[in-house]
Amino acid sequence: MNGPAVLRALRDNGLSLGFGTLFLLALAGQAVTGQADYNSQQLSSGGEPVSLGQYLVSSSFAVDVAENWQSEYLQFFLYIFATVWLLQRGSPESKETGHQGPQSDEQQRMGSHAEPNSPRWVLLGGWREAMFSRSLGLVMSGIFLASWGTQSIAGWAAYNSDQLATRQDPIGWADYLGEPDFWNRTLQNWQSELLAVGSMAIFAVYLRQRGSSESKQVGAPHQETSSTS
Amino acid sequence: MRTTKAIFYAYLTLIVLSLAYFVALGVTHR
């Protein structure tokens, strides 16, 4: 790609590239500060400090990352599925009232209403079209379940290493799923995501952010639900 | 759209490989 083509590719993908870059920076920051926090706990409990490399292969780092991932993907997959059926009058996050449900093939430009440049699996029809019509929710809920499962395994290993450090017996994975440690890590993340989503849906009825695709137009009336911009 | 598709697969790969890595860490730290 030549210079102008690179610039255009950057501009066309600003959201995914910008957030991807911020993610990597934040994860690096979490690794460094996580190691420092881990080491201060190790020192206060008479344990050995670990290097950054050792911390990055520890279950403590893994569970801290995974527990936050699962809650973010829970938020998105719930929102994706809930917005099929639940509406919020006046919110640009919602469909117009009365449009509950998966809608007709005509409204969704699928089935016999597919267009020549529709995605291939829409044009192929059958099970592929059925799968494709649910692919966003399936992938997001799949990542949620995988992250939550990962949290349970890494959290179990971290829990057992704490148990051993304090000369207590390690427990089995299934037993860990009944431990307050697992549910405290899980629910403290869920509650914040659910509050943020609910408040965003209702705040966007009465508040505006000029130029944002998440906001109605500044002059749009409060009772107007779908933003046309 | 070539760059866009590349970013799509980069995100998916990052997520899947990271989760596999974290599971491996958990299992080997038993």
CSV table of C-alpha atoms in Angstrom, one decimal:
chain,number,residue,atom,x,y,z
A,1,MET,CA,0.0,0.0,0.0
A,2,ASN,CA,1.2,3.5,-0.8
A,3,GLY,CA,1.1,6.5,1.6
A,4,PRO,CA,-2.5,7.7,0.9
A,5,ALA,CA,-3.8,4.1,0.9
A,6,VAL,CA,-2.3,3.5,4.3
A,7,LEU,CA,-3.8,6.7,5.7
A,8,ARG,CA,-7.2,5.8,4.3
A,9,ALA,CA,-7.0,2.3,5.8
A,10,LEU,CA,-6.2,3.8,9.2
A,11,ARG,CA,-9.1,6.3,8.9
A,12,ASP,CA,-11.5,3.6,7.7
A,13,ASN,CA,-10.7,1.5,10.7
A,14,GLY,CA,-10.2,4.1,13.4
A,15,LEU,CA,-12.5,2.5,16.0
A,16,SER,CA,-11.1,-1.1,15.9
A,17,LEU,CA,-7.5,0.1,15.6
A,18,GLY,CA,-7.8,2.8,18.2
A,19,PHE,CA,-9.5,0.6,20.8
A,20,GLY,CA,-7.1,-2.3,20.0
A,21,THR,CA,-4.1,-0.1,20.7
A,22,LEU,CA,-5.6,1.2,23.9
A,23,PHE,CA,-6.4,-2.4,24.9
A,24,LEU,CA,-2.7,-3.5,24.5
A,25,LEU,CA,-1.5,-0.5,26.4
A,26,ALA,CA,-3.9,-1.1,29.3
A,27,LEU,CA,-3.1,-4.8,29.4
A,28,ALA,CA,0.6,-4.0,29.6
A,29,GLY,CA,-0.1,-1.6,32.4
A,30,GLN,CA,-2.2,-4.3,34.2
A,31,ALA,CA,0.7,-6.7,33.8
A,32,VAL,CA,3.2,-4.3,35.4
A,33,THR,CA,1.0,-3.0,38.2
A,34,GLY,CA,-0.4,-6.5,38.8
A,35,GLN,CA,3.1,-7.8,39.3
A,36,ALA,CA,3.8,-5.0,41.8
A,37,ASP,CA,0.6,-5.7,43.7
A,38,TYR,CA,1.3,-9.5,43.7
A,39,ASN,CA,4.8,-8.9,45.0
A,40,SER,CA,3.7,-6.7,47.8
A,41,GLN,CA,1.2,-9.4,48.9
A,42,GLN,CA,4.0,-12.0,48.6
A,43,LEU,CA,6.3,-9.9,50.8
A,44,SER,CA,3.7,-9.2,53.5
A,45,SER,CA,2.8,-12.9,53.7
A,46,GLY,CA,6.5,-14.0,53.8
A,47,GLY,CA,6.5,-15.4,50.2
A,48,GLU,CA,9.1,-14.8,47.4
A,49,PRO,CA,8.6,-12.0,44.9
A,50,VAL,CA,8.3,-13.0,41.3
A,51,SER,CA,9.7,-11.5,38.0
A,52,LEU,CA,7.4,-10.0,35.4
A,53,GLY,CA,8.0,-13.1,33.2
A,54,GLN,CA,6.9,-15.3,36.1
A,55,TYR,CA,3.9,-13.2,36.8
A,56,LEU,CA,2.7,-13.3,33.2
A,57,VAL,CA,2.6,-17.1,33.3
A,58,SER,CA,0.8,-17.1,36.7
A,59,SER,CA,-2.8,-18.1,37.2
A,60,SER,CA,-3.2,-14.9,39.3
A,61,PHE,CA,-2.6,-12.8,36.1
A,62,ALA,CA,-4.8,-15.1,34.0
A,63,VAL,CA,-7.8,-15.0,36.4
A,64,ASP,CA,-7.6,-11.2,36.7
A,65,VAL,CA,-7.8,-10.8,32.9
A,66,ALA,CA,-10.4,-13.5,32.3
A,67,GLU,CA,-12.8,-12.3,35.0
A,68,ASN,CA,-13.0,-8.9,33.3
A,69,TRP,CA,-13.3,-10.3,29.8
A,70,GLN,CA,-16.2,-12.5,30.6
A,71,SER,CA,-18.3,-9.7,32.1
A,72,GLU,CA,-17.7,-7.4,29.1
A,73,TYR,CA,-18.8,-10.2,26.7
A,74,LEU,CA,-21.8,-10.9,29.0
A,75,GLN,CA,-22.8,-7.3,28.7
A,76,PHE,CA,-22.5,-7.3,24.9
A,77,PHE,CA,-24.2,-10.6,24.2
A,78,LEU,CA,-27.1,-9.8,26.6
A,79,TYR,CA,-27.5,-6.4,25.0
A,80,ILE,CA,-27.5,-8.0,21.5
A,81,PHE,CA,-30.2,-10.5,22.5
A,82,ALA,CA,-32.2,-8.3,24.7
A,83,THR,CA,-32.5,-5.5,22.1
A,84,VAL,CA,-34.3,-8.0,19.8
A,85,TRP,CA,-37.2,-8.1,22.3
A,86,LEU,CA,-36.8,-5.3,24.9
A,87,LEU,CA,-37.3,-1.7,23.7
A,88,GLN,CA,-36.7,1.7,25.3
A,89,ARG,CA,-38.8,4.5,24.0
A,90,GLY,CA,-36.7,7.5,23.2
A,91,SER,CA,-33.3,5.6,23.2
A,92,PRO,CA,-31.1,5.5,20.1
A,93,GLU,CA,-29.9,2.2,21.5
A,94,SER,CA,-33.4,0.7,20.8
A,95,LYS,CA,-35.5,-0.1,17.8
A,96,GLU,CA,-38.8,1.9,17.4
A,97,THR,CA,-41.5,0.8,19.8
A,98,GLY,CA,-43.7,-1.9,18.2
A,99,HIS,CA,-40.8,-3.4,16.3
A,100,GLN,CA,-40.1,-6.2,18.9
A,101,GLY,CA,-38.9,-9.5,17.6
A,102,PRO,CA,-36.7,-10.8,14.8
A,103,GLN,CA,-38.7,-8.8,12.1
A,104,SER,CA,-39.6,-10.0,8.6
A,105,ASP,CA,-37.2,-11.1,5.9
A,106,GLU,CA,-38.1,-8.0,4.0
A,107,GLN,CA,-37.1,-5.7,6.9
A,108,GLN,CA,-33.9,-7.7,7.3
A,109,ARG,CA,-33.1,-7.8,3.6
A,110,MET,CA,-32.8,-11.6,3.7
A,111,GLY,CA,-34.5,-14.7,2.2
A,112,SER,CA,-36.2,-13.8,-1.0
A,113,HIS,CA,-35.4,-10.1,-0.2
A,114,ALA,CA,-31.6,-10.6,-0.3
A,115,GLU,CA,-29.7,-8.3,-2.5
A,116,PRO,CA,-27.0,-9.2,-5.1
A,117,ASN,CA,-24.2,-7.8,-2.7
A,118,SER,CA,-25.7,-9.4,0.4
A,119,PRO,CA,-23.2,-11.6,2.4
A,120,ARG,CA,-22.6,-15.0,0.7
A,121,TRP,CA,-24.2,-17.0,3.5
A,122,VAL,CA,-27.4,-14.9,3.1
A,123,LEU,CA,-27.5,-15.6,-0.6
A,124,LEU,CA,-26.8,-19.4,0.0
A,125,GLY,CA,-29.9,-19.5,2.3
A,126,GLY,CA,-30.8,-22.6,4.4
A,127,TRP,CA,-28.9,-23.4,7.6
A,128,ARG,CA,-26.1,-21.0,6.6
A,129,GLU,CA,-28.4,-18.1,6.5
A,130,ALA,CA,-30.0,-19.1,9.7
A,131,MET,CA,-26.6,-19.4,11.4
A,132,PHE,CA,-25.4,-16.1,9.9
A,133,SER,CA,-28.5,-14.3,11.1
A,134,ARG,CA,-27.5,-15.2,14.7
A,135,SER,CA,-23.7,-15.1,14.2
A,136,LEU,CA,-23.0,-11.9,16.2
A,137,GLY,CA,-24.9,-13.1,19.3
A,138,LEU,CA,-23.4,-16.6,18.9
A,139,VAL,CA,-19.8,-15.4,18.8
A,140,MET,CA,-20.2,-12.9,21.6
A,141,SER,CA,-22.0,-15.5,23.9
A,142,GLY,CA,-19.4,-18.1,22.9
A,143,ILE,CA,-16.6,-15.7,24.0
A,144,PHE,CA,-18.5,-15.0,27.2
A,145,LEU,CA,-18.8,-18.7,28.1
A,146,ALA,CA,-15.2,-19.4,27.1
A,147,SER,CA,-13.9,-16.5,29.2
A,148,TRP,CA,-16.1,-17.5,32.2
A,149,GLY,CA,-14.8,-21.1,31.9
A,150,THR,CA,-11.3,-19.7,31.7
A,151,GLN,CA,-11.9,-17.6,34.8
A,152,SER,CA,-13.1,-20.7,36.7
A,153,ILE,CA,-10.0,-22.7,35.7
A,154,ALA,CA,-7.4,-19.9,36.3
A,155,GLY,CA,-9.2,-18.8,39.4
A,156,TRP,CA,-9.2,-22.4,40.7
A,157,ALA,CA,-5.5,-22.6,40.2
A,158,ALA,CA,-4.8,-19.3,41.9
A,159,TYR,CA,-7.1,-20.2,44.8
A,160,ASN,CA,-5.3,-23.5,45.3
A,161,SER,CA,-1.9,-21.8,45.2
A,162,ASP,CA,-3.1,-19.5,48.0
A,163,GLN,CA,-4.4,-22.5,49.8
A,164,LEU,CA,-1.0,-24.2,49.6
A,165,ALA,CA,0.8,-21.0,50.6
A,166,THR,CA,-1.2,-21.0,53.8
A,167,ARG,CA,-0.8,-24.8,54.4
A,168,GLN,CA,-4.4,-25.6,53.6
A,169,ASP,CA,-5.7,-28.4,51.3
A,170,PRO,CA,-6.2,-27.6,47.6
A,171,ILE,CA,-9.8,-28.2,46.4
A,172,GLY,CA,-11.3,-29.7,43.2
A,173,TRP,CA,-12.5,-27.5,40.2
A,174,ALA,CA,-16.2,-28.4,40.9
A,175,ASP,CA,-15.8,-27.4,44.5
A,176,TYR,CA,-14.2,-24.1,43.5
A,177,LEU,CA,-17.4,-23.3,41.5
A,178,GLY,CA,-19.2,-23.2,44.9
A,179,GLU,CA,-16.6,-21.0,46.6
A,180,PRO,CA,-17.4,-17.3,47.4
A,181,ASP,CA,-14.1,-16.4,45.6
A,182,PHE,CA,-15.5,-17.6,42.2
A,183,TRP,CA,-18.8,-15.9,42.7
A,184,ASN,CA,-17.4,-12.7,44.2
A,185,ARG,CA,-15.1,-12.3,41.2
A,186,THR,CA,-18.0,-13.0,38.8
A,187,LEU,CA,-20.7,-10.9,40.3
A,188,GLN,CA,-18.6,-7.8,41.1
A,189,ASN,CA,-18.0,-7.6,37.4
A,190,TRP,CA,-21.5,-8.4,36.3
A,191,GLN,CA,-23.2,-5.7,38.5
A,192,SER,CA,-21.1,-2.9,37.0
A,193,GLU,CA,-21.7,-4.0,33.4
A,194,LEU,CA,-25.5,-4.3,34.0
A,195,LEU,CA,-25.6,-0.8,35.6
A,196,ALA,CA,-23.6,0.8,32.8
A,197,VAL,CA,-25.8,-0.8,30.1
A,198,GLY,CA,-29.1,0.1,31.8
A,199,SER,CA,-28.0,3.7,32.5
A,200,MET,CA,-26.7,4.1,29.0
A,201,ALA,CA,-30.1,3.0,27.5
A,202,ILE,CA,-32.0,5.5,29.6
A,203,PHE,CA,-29.5,8.4,29.7
A,204,ALA,CA,-29.4,8.5,25.9
A,205,VAL,CA,-33.1,9.3,25.9
A,206,TYR,CA,-32.5,12.7,27.5
A,207,LEU,CA,-28.8,13.4,27.0
A,208,ARG,CA,-26.9,14.0,23.7
A,209,GLN,CA,-23.4,13.9,22.4
A,210,ARG,CA,-23.0,15.9,19.3
A,211,GLY,CA,-21.5,13.8,16.4
A,212,SER,CA,-21.6,10.4,18.3
A,213,SER,CA,-23.2,7.4,16.7
A,214,GLU,CA,-24.3,6.4,20.2
A,215,SER,CA,-26.4,9.6,20.5
A,216,LYS,CA,-29.5,11.0,18.9
A,217,GLN,CA,-29.0,14.2,17.0
A,218,VAL,CA,-28.7,17.1,19.4
A,219,GLY,CA,-32.0,18.6,18.3
A,220,ALA,CA,-33.9,15.3,18.1
A,221,PRO,CA,-37.0,15.3,20.5
A,222,HIS,CA,-36.7,13.2,23.6
A,223,GLN,CA,-39.5,10.9,22.6
A,224,GLU,CA,-37.9,10.1,19.2
A,225,THR,CA,-36.5,6.5,19.5
A,226,SER,CA,-34.4,5.6,16.4
A,227,SER,CA,-31.8,8.2,15.3
A,228,THR,CA,-31.7,8.3,11.5
A,229,SER,CA,-28.2,9.7,11.4
B,1,MET,CA,-12.2,-4.0,3.0
B,2,ARG,CA,-9.0,-6.1,3.0
B,3,THR,CA,-7.6,-4.3,6.1
B,4,THR,CA,-11.0,-4.4,7.8
B,5,LYS,CA,-11.2,-8.2,7.3
B,6,ALA,CA,-7.6,-8.6,8.6
B,7,ILE,CA,-8.5,-6.6,11.8
B,8,PHE,CA,-11.6,-8.8,12.3
B,9,TYR,CA,-9.5,-12.0,12.2
B,10,ALA,CA,-6.7,-10.4,14.3
B,11,TYR,CA,-9.3,-9.7,17.1
B,12,LEU,CA,-10.8,-13.2,16.9
B,13,THR,CA,-7.3,-14.8,16.9
B,14,LEU,CA,-6.1,-12.7,19.8
B,15,ILE,CA,-9.2,-13.6,21.9
B,16,VAL,CA,-9.1,-17.3,21.1
B,17,LEU,CA,-5.3,-17.7,21.6
B,18,SER,CA,-5.3,-15.7,24.8
B,19,LEU,CA,-8.1,-17.8,26.4
B,20,ALA,CA,-6.3,-21.0,25.3
B,21,TYR,CA,-3.1,-19.6,27.0
B,22,PHE,CA,-4.9,-18.8,30.2
B,23,VAL,CA,-6.6,-22.2,30.4
B,24,ALA,CA,-3.2,-23.8,29.8
B,25,LEU,CA,-1.8,-21.7,32.7
B,26,GLY,CA,-4.6,-22.7,35.0
B,27,VAL,CA,-4.4,-26.4,34.1
B,28,THR,CA,-0.6,-26.6,34.5
B,29,HIS,CA,-0.6,-24.7,37.8
B,30,ARG,CA,-2.9,-27.3,39.5
